[in-house]
XYZ file of C-alpha atoms in Angstrom:
670
model
C -0.105 0.021 -0.060
C 2.990 2.331 0.763
C 4.307 1.672 -2.616
C 0.827 2.545 -4.374
C 0.569 5.707 -2.377
C 4.133 6.959 -3.464
C 3.224 5.913 -7.078
C 2.820 8.942 -9.520
C -0.762 9.749 -10.845
C 0.261 9.257 -14.345
C 1.410 5.693 -13.527
C -1.803 5.056 -11.570
C -3.968 6.292 -14.494
C -1.896 4.227 -16.987
C -2.261 1.124 -14.889
C -5.994 1.655 -14.701
C -6.479 2.375 -18.416
C -4.138 -0.637 -19.214
C -6.246 -2.911 -16.970
C -9.378 -1.852 -18.716
C -7.870 -2.227 -22.235
C -6.746 -5.670 -21.333
C -10.314 -6.665 -20.398
C -11.620 -5.104 -23.573
C -9.061 -6.904 -25.397
C -10.181 -10.156 -23.838
C -13.844 -9.456 -24.512
C -13.020 -8.584 -28.110
C -10.909 -11.700 -28.651
C -13.775 -13.935 -27.207
C -16.416 -12.258 -29.191
C -14.343 -12.374 -32.428
C -13.505 -15.970 -32.193
C -17.264 -16.762 -31.385
C -18.482 -14.782 -34.313
C -15.880 -16.424 -36.448
C -17.062 -19.773 -35.453
C -20.773 -18.805 -35.980
C -19.918 -17.337 -39.328
C -18.276 -20.712 -40.426
C -21.308 -22.524 -39.125
C -23.650 -20.253 -40.928
C -21.744 -20.289 -44.222
C -21.612 -24.041 -44.017
C -25.517 -24.396 -43.109
C -26.236 -21.880 -46.100
C -24.192 -24.067 -48.421
C -25.977 -27.194 -47.439
C -29.178 -25.329 -47.737
C -28.430 -24.307 -51.316
C -27.399 -27.856 -52.011
C -30.748 -29.138 -50.671
C -32.634 -26.605 -52.912
C -30.592 -27.421 -56.024
C -31.018 -31.010 -55.355
C -34.949 -30.383 -55.207
C -34.872 -28.681 -58.375
C -32.909 -31.480 -60.129
C -35.659 -33.996 -58.714
C -38.472 -31.853 -59.877
C -37.245 -31.454 -63.429
C -36.187 -35.132 -63.527
C -39.677 -35.975 -62.534
C -41.258 -33.738 -64.989
C -38.894 -35.085 -67.686
C -40.057 -38.697 -66.870
C -43.675 -37.576 -66.917
C -43.332 -36.061 -70.327
C -41.619 -39.239 -71.510
C -44.713 -41.246 -70.348
C -46.950 -38.616 -71.956
C -44.883 -39.182 -75.323
C -45.408 -42.933 -75.044
C -49.002 -42.374 -74.834
C -49.661 -39.590 -77.393
C -46.470 -39.542 -79.354
C -46.817 -35.750 -79.928
C -44.081 -33.278 -80.935
C -44.925 -31.190 -77.693
C -44.204 -34.032 -75.438
C -40.823 -34.362 -77.300
C -40.007 -30.647 -76.971
C -41.117 -30.753 -73.098
C -38.825 -33.732 -72.644
C -35.780 -32.063 -74.336
C -36.565 -28.753 -72.190
C -36.865 -30.413 -68.796
C -33.865 -32.836 -69.466
C -31.583 -29.823 -70.331
C -32.593 -28.082 -67.314
C -31.965 -31.010 -65.318
C -28.443 -31.356 -66.703
C -27.994 -27.566 -65.951
C -29.198 -27.954 -62.269
C -26.800 -30.833 -61.997
C -23.945 -28.593 -63.118
C -24.836 -25.963 -60.591
C -25.153 -28.391 -57.842
C -21.730 -29.749 -58.623
C -20.258 -26.224 -58.149
C -21.794 -26.225 -54.653
C -20.680 -29.543 -53.395
C -17.109 -30.232 -52.263
C -17.200 -33.640 -50.908
C -15.604 -36.508 -53.335
C -18.510 -39.053 -52.792
C -21.246 -36.572 -53.645
C -19.422 -35.258 -56.591
C -19.200 -38.758 -57.841
C -22.800 -39.209 -57.581
C -23.535 -35.939 -59.225
C -21.134 -37.009 -62.147
C -22.836 -40.490 -62.418
C -26.396 -38.700 -62.539
C -25.236 -36.465 -65.379
C -23.770 -39.294 -67.251
C -26.981 -41.590 -66.695
C -29.137 -38.398 -67.585
C -27.251 -38.042 -70.915
C -27.939 -41.683 -71.635
C -31.465 -41.306 -70.703
C -32.001 -38.323 -73.135
C -30.062 -40.222 -75.887
C -32.062 -43.386 -75.442
C -35.357 -41.198 -75.523
C -34.268 -39.847 -78.934
C -33.732 -43.308 -80.323
C -37.216 -44.206 -78.831
C -38.765 -41.275 -80.659
C -36.906 -42.516 -83.830
C -38.339 -45.972 -83.552
C -41.718 -44.529 -82.751
C -41.537 -42.438 -85.897
C -40.747 -45.567 -87.987
C -43.466 -47.416 -86.425
C -45.918 -44.559 -87.262
C -44.685 -44.563 -90.846
C -45.155 -48.365 -91.176
C -48.659 -48.236 -89.638
C -49.997 -45.040 -91.384
C -48.452 -45.482 -94.817
C -48.620 -49.258 -95.093
C -50.949 -51.061 -92.793
C -53.663 -48.334 -92.788
C -53.641 -48.345 -96.583
C -53.013 -52.033 -97.552
C -55.585 -53.457 -95.111
C -58.490 -51.396 -96.442
C -57.538 -52.273 -100.189
C -57.451 -55.995 -99.297
C -60.905 -55.681 -97.662
C -62.284 -53.722 -100.778
C -60.789 -56.382 -103.243
C -62.352 -59.295 -101.389
C -65.664 -57.458 -100.914
C -65.692 -56.989 -104.561
C -65.126 -60.660 -105.302
C -68.002 -61.426 -102.811
C -70.267 -59.068 -104.606
C -69.547 -60.401 -108.153
C -69.862 -64.030 -106.788
C -73.330 -63.098 -105.355
C -74.325 -61.590 -108.510
C -73.264 -64.484 -110.473
C -74.831 -66.953 -107.769
C -71.346 -68.643 -107.213
C -71.830 -69.784 -103.654
C -68.543 -71.639 -103.632
C -66.450 -68.481 -104.516
C -68.627 -66.276 -102.178
C -68.097 -68.689 -99.320
C -64.243 -68.702 -99.827
C -64.245 -64.951 -100.239
C -66.010 -64.562 -97.112
C -63.797 -66.972 -95.173
C -60.738 -65.034 -96.375
C -62.264 -61.775 -95.462
C -62.999 -63.220 -91.960
C -59.202 -64.120 -91.622
C -58.241 -60.646 -92.810
C -60.556 -58.893 -90.313
C -59.269 -61.184 -87.545
C -55.709 -60.487 -88.468
C -56.257 -56.697 -88.503
C -58.226 -56.814 -85.154
C -55.266 -58.544 -83.443
C -52.874 -56.257 -85.371
C -54.746 -53.233 -83.977
C -54.786 -54.761 -80.407
C -51.018 -55.489 -80.755
C -50.601 -51.779 -81.599
C -52.525 -50.558 -78.710
C -51.135 -52.910 -75.886
C -47.858 -54.226 -77.482
C -49.016 -57.781 -76.247
C -46.842 -60.584 -77.958
C -49.836 -62.984 -77.885
C -51.912 -60.643 -80.189
C -48.980 -60.449 -82.463
C -48.711 -64.266 -82.502
C -52.425 -64.495 -83.157
C -51.953 -61.874 -85.935
C -49.122 -64.316 -87.559
C -51.486 -67.471 -87.172
C -54.498 -65.586 -88.795
C -52.312 -64.446 -91.611
C -51.163 -68.193 -92.169
C -54.953 -69.314 -92.230
C -55.622 -66.256 -94.707
C -52.899 -67.428 -97.016
C -54.596 -70.949 -97.303
C -57.768 -69.234 -97.526
C -56.558 -67.177 -100.667
C -55.157 -70.153 -102.281
C -58.617 -71.926 -101.822
C -60.282 -69.038 -103.154
C -57.852 -68.749 -106.292
C -58.419 -72.413 -107.093
C -62.253 -71.668 -107.242
C -62.128 -68.681 -109.361
C -62.775 -68.776 -113.287
C -63.323 -65.065 -113.987
C -60.022 -63.563 -115.287
C -60.653 -60.363 -113.425
C -61.182 -62.199 -110.288
C -57.973 -64.163 -110.792
C -55.975 -60.999 -110.977
C -57.676 -59.462 -107.925
C -56.912 -62.922 -106.024
C -53.095 -62.245 -107.341
C -53.182 -58.795 -106.125
C -54.813 -59.848 -102.664
C -51.924 -62.545 -102.267
C -49.348 -59.986 -102.799
C -50.852 -57.223 -100.610
C -51.366 -59.979 -97.792
C -47.653 -60.710 -98.092
C -46.768 -57.044 -97.827
C -49.156 -56.549 -94.932
C -47.731 -59.513 -93.049
C -44.158 -58.432 -93.768
C -45.077 -54.987 -92.500
C -46.554 -56.198 -89.284
C -43.215 -58.258 -88.663
C -41.276 -55.024 -89.050
C -43.666 -53.112 -86.885
C -43.065 -55.914 -84.284
C -39.548 -55.731 -84.454
C -39.498 -52.030 -84.259
C -41.923 -51.824 -81.242
C -39.998 -54.569 -79.609
C -36.716 -52.693 -79.904
C -38.485 -49.520 -78.827
C -39.963 -51.319 -75.615
C -36.603 -52.944 -74.828
C -35.111 -49.485 -74.753
C -37.965 -48.152 -72.745
C -38.105 -51.041 -70.330
C -34.267 -51.756 -69.907
C -32.888 -48.178 -70.153
C -35.592 -45.494 -69.510
C -37.440 -47.276 -66.881
C -34.283 -48.363 -65.276
C -32.093 -45.110 -65.462
C -34.945 -42.774 -64.597
C -35.780 -44.316 -61.090
C -32.032 -44.966 -60.554
C -31.236 -41.371 -61.029
C -34.230 -40.277 -58.965
C -33.199 -42.648 -56.022
C -29.598 -41.554 -56.330
C -30.710 -37.778 -56.046
C -33.111 -38.503 -53.131
C -30.256 -40.276 -51.442
C -27.933 -37.277 -52.121
C -30.446 -34.890 -50.792
C -31.231 -36.812 -47.690
C -27.534 -36.892 -47.054
C -27.224 -33.251 -47.370
C -30.376 -32.864 -45.298
C -28.935 -35.005 -42.593
C -25.695 -32.945 -42.484
C -28.019 -29.872 -42.523
C -30.168 -31.130 -39.627
C -27.012 -32.035 -37.590
C -25.441 -28.709 -38.210
C -28.572 -26.739 -37.261
C -28.665 -27.769 -33.681
C -24.834 -27.643 -33.383
C -24.789 -23.866 -34.712
C -27.746 -23.097 -32.381
C -25.908 -24.474 -29.253
C -22.823 -22.718 -30.468
C -24.761 -19.480 -30.630
C -25.896 -19.935 -27.019
C -22.605 -20.866 -25.835
C -20.957 -17.820 -27.360
C -23.651 -15.547 -26.023
C -23.034 -17.021 -22.590
C -19.233 -16.942 -22.653
C -19.110 -13.260 -24.282
C -21.677 -12.064 -21.608
C -19.806 -13.877 -18.812
C -16.558 -12.377 -19.861
C -18.182 -8.795 -20.346
C -19.797 -8.991 -16.704
C -16.493 -10.116 -15.293
C -14.537 -7.365 -17.104
C -17.058 -4.831 -16.029
C -16.772 -5.940 -12.459
C -13.135 -5.614 -12.505
C -13.081 -2.410 -14.266
C -15.303 -0.986 -11.801
C -13.239 -2.236 -8.893
C -10.063 -0.951 -10.473
C -11.643 2.377 -11.241
C -12.876 2.824 -7.562
C -9.389 1.750 -6.009
C -7.426 3.827 -8.415
C -9.610 6.780 -8.319
C -10.014 7.025 -4.698
C -6.309 6.558 -4.245
C -5.893 9.569 -6.391
C -8.783 11.552 -5.280
C -8.633 11.316 -1.557
C -5.034 13.131 -1.194
C -6.228 15.707 -3.603
C -9.599 16.323 -1.915
C -7.747 16.707 1.398
C -5.182 19.245 -0.271
C -8.150 21.050 -1.794
C -9.647 21.503 1.469
C -6.223 22.720 3.170
C -5.771 25.117 0.322
C -9.457 26.422 0.549
C -8.992 27.154 4.151
C -5.659 28.688 3.665
C -7.105 30.922 1.065
C -9.798 31.785 3.498
C -7.106 33.086 5.914
C -6.745 30.093 8.287
C -3.219 29.957 8.642
C -3.616 27.141 11.360
C -4.597 24.426 8.906
C -2.108 21.414 8.630
C -1.029 20.732 4.993
C -1.494 16.896 4.338
C 0.505 14.405 2.236
C 3.762 16.092 3.151
C 6.709 13.303 2.780
C 4.929 11.541 -0.190
C 7.233 10.935 -3.262
C 4.803 11.864 -5.957
C 2.971 14.843 -7.526
C 0.772 15.282 -4.331
C 3.782 15.277 -2.185
C 5.372 18.079 -4.383
C 2.001 20.036 -4.256
C 2.005 19.740 -0.506
C 5.631 21.011 -0.069
C 4.604 23.874 -2.330
C 1.382 24.727 -0.319
C 3.521 24.654 2.912
C 5.872 27.211 1.477
C 2.878 29.354 0.352
C 1.435 29.193 3.856
C 4.842 30.274 5.574
C 5.005 33.322 3.015
C 1.562 34.312 3.804
C 2.264 34.464 7.441
C 5.415 36.648 6.851
C 3.604 38.944 4.236
C 0.625 39.369 6.547
C 2.991 40.618 9.458
C 4.834 43.163 7.230
C 1.626 44.402 5.722
C 0.165 45.199 9.037
C 3.190 47.339 10.076
C 3.145 49.338 6.571
C -0.622 49.856 6.631
C -0.387 51.268 10.080
C 2.431 53.842 9.053
C 0.686 54.978 5.756
C -2.745 55.287 7.458
C -1.263 58.408 9.349
C 0.231 60.082 6.332
C -2.613 59.865 4.029
C -5.412 60.790 6.639
C -5.314 64.470 6.034
C -4.535 64.376 2.286
C -7.470 62.219 1.776
C -9.814 64.606 3.523
C -8.562 67.464 1.370
C -8.833 65.744 -1.724
C -12.248 64.426 -0.924
C -13.552 67.938 -0.435
C -12.026 69.345 -3.638
C -13.344 66.477 -5.726
C -16.696 66.873 -4.308
C -16.659 70.378 -5.219
C -15.380 69.902 -8.684
C -18.108 67.273 -9.386
C -20.799 69.439 -8.263
C -19.703 72.590 -10.073
C -18.844 70.405 -13.300
C -22.251 68.559 -13.219
C -24.005 72.277 -12.841
C -21.998 73.901 -15.663
C -22.348 70.803 -18.053
C -26.182 71.012 -17.438
C -26.124 74.642 -18.470
C -23.997 74.123 -21.408
C -26.191 71.257 -22.638
C -29.401 73.135 -22.165
C -28.140 76.029 -24.078
C -26.812 73.906 -26.864
C -30.027 71.957 -26.957
C -32.133 75.370 -26.998
C -29.922 76.703 -29.751
C -30.481 73.609 -31.968
C -34.148 73.391 -31.119
C -34.386 77.276 -32.267
C -32.675 76.455 -35.493
C -34.988 73.444 -36.231
C -37.955 75.450 -35.325
C -36.956 78.265 -37.682
C -36.367 75.838 -40.462
C -39.651 73.936 -39.764
C -41.568 77.426 -39.802
C -40.159 78.325 -43.187
C -41.138 74.847 -44.500
C -44.633 75.203 -43.042
C -45.217 78.590 -44.760
C -44.038 77.030 -48.113
C -46.215 73.997 -47.542
C -48.985 76.262 -46.548
C -48.778 78.231 -49.765
C -48.628 75.018 -51.647
C -51.541 73.459 -50.206
C -53.601 76.669 -50.780
C -53.071 76.708 -54.354
C -53.921 72.945 -54.504
C -57.242 73.558 -52.519
C -58.319 76.151 -55.017
C -57.486 73.805 -57.862
C -59.436 70.965 -56.119
C -62.489 73.383 -55.555
C -62.356 74.010 -59.293
C -62.310 70.336 -60.079
C -65.007 69.438 -57.732
C -67.175 72.051 -59.498
C -66.537 70.351 -62.711
C -67.232 66.875 -61.331
C -70.527 68.184 -59.811
C -71.642 69.138 -63.368
C -70.660 65.948 -64.935
C -72.481 63.977 -62.365
C -75.590 65.934 -62.872
C -75.404 64.945 -66.751
C -74.543 61.334 -65.897
C -77.880 60.990 -63.706
C -79.967 62.482 -66.388
C -78.531 59.723 -68.932
C -78.997 57.116 -66.546
C -82.751 58.078 -66.116
C -82.932 58.046 -69.992
C -81.432 54.636 -70.355
C -83.878 53.456 -67.523
C -86.868 54.682 -69.502
C -85.821 52.716 -72.797
C -84.996 49.491 -70.750
C -88.538 49.658 -69.175
C -90.012 49.909 -72.588
C -87.802 47.017 -73.770
C -89.023 44.973 -70.724
C -92.654 45.761 -71.667
C -92.157 44.638 -75.569
C -90.323 41.465 -74.485
C -93.168 40.497 -71.798
C -95.615 41.011 -74.646
C -93.627 38.692 -76.974
C -93.286 36.034 -74.215
C -97.286 36.142 -73.824
C -97.859 35.891 -77.399
C -95.206 33.085 -77.842
C -97.070 31.124 -74.945
C -100.260 31.583 -76.927
C -98.627 30.370 -79.994
C -97.325 27.370 -78.190
C -100.832 26.386 -76.810
C -102.203 26.743 -80.306
C -99.390 24.429 -81.707
C -100.019 21.950 -79.118
C -103.743 21.922 -80.027
C -102.869 21.324 -83.585
C -100.469 18.513 -82.604
C -103.349 16.813 -80.686
C -105.718 17.169 -83.616
C -103.121 15.785 -85.951
C -102.723 12.755 -83.678
C -106.443 12.146 -83.658
C -106.456 12.424 -87.562
C -103.589 9.692 -87.509
C -105.879 7.593 -85.392
C -108.882 8.001 -87.857
C -106.363 6.976 -90.793
C -105.464 3.622 -88.760
C -109.206 2.956 -88.341
C -109.838 3.463 -92.047
C -106.725 1.182 -92.709
C -108.137 -1.491 -90.606
C -111.426 -1.224 -92.378
C -109.854 -1.751 -95.788
C -107.917 -4.845 -94.421
C -111.105 -6.240 -93.340
C -112.748 -5.315 -96.655
C -109.993 -7.131 -98.312
C -110.252 -10.206 -96.157
C -114.128 -10.281 -97.066
C -113.518 -9.860 -100.768
C -111.033 -12.845 -100.571
C -113.611 -15.085 -98.720
C -116.272 -14.125 -101.255
C -113.744 -14.941 -104.141
C -113.225 -18.350 -102.474
C -117.096 -18.917 -102.075
C -117.647 -17.925 -105.787
C -115.022 -20.531 -106.893
C -116.692 -23.158 -105.044
C -120.111 -22.166 -106.552
C -118.792 -22.755 -109.949
C -120.662 -21.184 -112.780
C -123.431 -19.781 -110.491
C -120.920 -17.582 -108.698
C -119.126 -16.085 -111.461
C -120.987 -12.756 -111.263
C -120.473 -12.658 -107.589
C -116.663 -13.396 -108.287
C -116.523 -10.374 -110.498
C -118.100 -8.166 -107.689
C -115.906 -9.661 -105.233
C -112.741 -8.872 -107.267
C -113.877 -5.250 -107.840
C -114.372 -4.912 -103.962
C -111.003 -6.522 -103.458
C -109.348 -3.980 -105.798
C -111.235 -1.146 -104.245
C -109.996 -2.184 -100.730
C -106.341 -2.437 -102.015
C -106.847 1.154 -103.505
C -108.260 2.317 -100.235
C -105.324 0.684 -98.294
C -102.701 2.392 -100.565
C -104.337 5.857 -100.309
C -104.845 5.347 -96.568
C -101.038 4.238 -96.336
C -100.135 7.495 -98.274
C -102.293 9.597 -96.070
C -100.930 8.066 -93.095
C -97.213 8.873 -94.256
C -98.234 12.487 -94.816
C -99.827 12.735 -91.342
C -96.718 11.287 -89.747
C -94.805 13.842 -91.398
C -97.064 16.694 -90.361
C -97.081 15.106 -86.695
C -93.133 15.199 -86.872
C -93.249 18.705 -88.201
C -95.717 19.717 -85.567
C -93.577 18.325 -82.625
C -90.558 19.989 -84.158
C -92.644 23.229 -84.040
C -93.545 22.766 -80.528
C -90.059 22.258 -79.432
C -88.901 25.399 -81.355
C -91.672 27.582 -79.942
C -90.827 26.230 -76.375
C -87.270 27.190 -77.009
C -88.276 30.722 -78.122
C -90.473 30.956 -75.233
C -87.534 30.073 -72.980
C -85.136 32.573 -74.533
C -87.679 35.288 -74.398
C -88.126 34.615 -70.635
C -84.437 34.859 -70.165
C -84.385 37.984 -71.903
C -87.120 39.508 -69.941
C -85.288 38.398 -66.744
C -82.011 40.076 -68.077
C -84.022 43.423 -68.750
C -85.368 43.337 -65.116
C -81.780 42.792 -63.811
C -80.593 45.734 -66.069
C -83.478 47.904 -64.874
C -82.557 47.068 -61.187
C -78.853 47.909 -61.901
C -79.737 51.122 -63.507
C -82.090 52.007 -60.670
C -79.003 51.339 -58.285
C -76.659 53.374 -60.675
C -78.926 56.464 -60.557
C -79.084 56.244 -56.831
C -75.201 56.117 -56.774
C -75.020 58.941 -59.274
C -77.257 61.063 -57.105
C -75.119 60.064 -54.047
C -72.002 61.082 -55.859
C -73.477 64.572 -56.748
C -74.461 65.296 -53.095
C -70.685 64.184 -51.975
C -69.291 66.535 -54.668
C -71.213 69.595 -53.435
C -70.070 68.773 -49.799
C -66.477 68.336 -51.054
C -66.600 71.716 -52.769
C -67.625 73.258 -49.430
C -64.796 71.591 -47.684
C -62.210 72.646 -50.056
C -63.412 76.302 -49.384
C -62.907 75.832 -45.694
C -59.424 74.176 -46.221
C -58.298 77.249 -48.275
C -59.209 79.529 -45.214
C -57.544 77.290 -42.790
C -54.394 77.281 -44.773
C -54.249 81.097 -44.853
C -54.309 80.929 -41.011
C -51.782 78.392 -40.745
C -49.450 80.541 -43.043
C -49.667 83.587 -40.727
C -48.972 81.270 -37.806
C -45.946 79.955 -39.323
C -44.468 83.346 -40.057
C -44.891 84.158 -36.379
C -43.327 81.185 -35.192
C -40.261 81.763 -37.319
C -39.750 85.219 -35.615
C -40.016 83.635 -32.225
C -37.498 81.019 -33.236
C -34.970 83.565 -34.308
C -35.155 85.428 -30.890
C -34.696 82.281 -28.888
C -31.584 81.321 -30.942
C -30.112 84.773 -30.054
C -30.746 84.223 -26.302
C -29.262 80.696 -26.282
C -26.007 81.812 -27.854
C -25.720 84.384 -25.009
C -26.112 81.592 -22.438
C -23.515 79.503 -24.061
C -20.852 82.161 -24.076
C -21.570 82.936 -20.225
C -21.337 79.299 -19.276
C -17.925 79.138 -20.896
C -16.489 81.867 -18.889
C -17.767 80.458 -15.577
C -16.198 77.059 -16.531
C -12.889 78.688 -17.107
C -12.755 80.624 -13.816
C -13.733 77.724 -11.591
C -11.082 75.426 -13.273
C -8.328 77.926 -12.414
C -9.526 78.117 -8.916
C -9.365 74.483 -8.424
C -6.122 74.143 -9.924
C -4.692 76.697 -7.384
C -6.244 74.958 -4.257
C -4.751 71.501 -5.335
C -1.225 73.123 -5.794
C -1.505 74.922 -2.403
């Protein structure tokens, strides 16, 4: 403890800050190490997550590729081929991206093998599409054409045999046709389900059919039928050979599908699933580990920080108290010493640091204060006797000088102010006289202008009254036009109703003409039934019918004219209503103008009255300006007198100041 007390303040502070820096460095190292470990775990976890996601993409696209392959095997469409190529390309691309993310050798080997198998899968699919195209060509271009031709030829032979009543040829032709139909039936079944049994049945049916063709040929006598039989035999051979080629093509295609596509697809899918599960297993193991590491890092960092803070606070308290206590004691001693307490004891004397040096200096200061106080007391006592009388004399002289100086300064200031005010007053009086003259002239001009305005206002009032009379007349005429228009409107409405009633009458006439025409038609029918006896009645009915038709045509023409009149009448009603509306608006505007002119007339009269009052006011202003001019001249004379008196007071004050100054100087010298 004695060593610490004698240690310098700078060393104590350096030790305290050094200890705190060591603790901060420790916390920083621990935190950095934990964050680095957490960063590594996070990077590894993120890498595994990316691998998992990429594996999922590979699986999804591989599955879609296999689905589109199945779709092609069912539909054999070009869209399925394009979809397979697109999805397989994406699968290979995602495998390449996954390979960039993976670093383990075993996983890289799995990915590489998957890429190789995927390429084989895609190449095999292309071969399958080629085989499928060959199969479609054979079926569509040969089987679908040759089969119907054989059936057509056999049918022709059967028809000819039936016509010739050749039962034997008809029987063998029917038997051959039956074998053909069975062969084609099992061919179709084989093309659908690719069943080998169906293919074998097809071959057996063709063998039977060849025998049937031979038997049919042996019964034929007609040269044309013999040619057809020869052609049928050739077509059967072609059909049978083609179905064998189709069988070979389909077998090869199915072999590639079953042994390559159906083997590689699930194999790659299983390998990618195992790869994804292994990555997920690592991810699942790393997740809790990283979480535990986060908790451990948090606990460790917090513990080290708390310990560091406790040690720092302890060190700060110990070092601070070791430094501040001696300084506080020294401050108290110096405060008491400054207050005059020379009995105070100086602390920390003897310490070998800055506090000890400070204590020695304060002790010297205390001793010198005691000596200075004693010498000052002696000097003050001697000096007090010498200066007592001089102070009394100086005090009286100074007091007299101050009082006299203040009085003279006040007099000089008052004189100066009075002189300046008199100058200003004189200038203002001159300006007032000039402005009064100007105002008088302006007042006379304003009086003249007001008289002129008064005359104009009277003329304006007369004009407004005349306009008011004309507007009233216009309103009367407009109102009369509006009343007449309303009467016209009512008349046209009645005309419109009459026209409508005429239209109804025309419709009634038209209906009567239709009924008359119908009765004439019935009469004509009855006359026709009556024969010779009804000829005269038929002539009359024909005339009546013609008359009804003419009446109908005339009625239609009248109806057309009536409709046109109705249309024109409605237009006239609408136009008159518009005119009535415009006239009403004009009437309202005229009334508004009359009201505005009445207001303007009243305002004009008010202006004339105000102008007369203004004329009287300008006369009064002119008289007042004359009085102001006289007062300004009197003020100028008084200001000149005041200025003369102020200059005299100023000269007198200067003389008194000089005399008193000489007097005080003489007194001080004495």
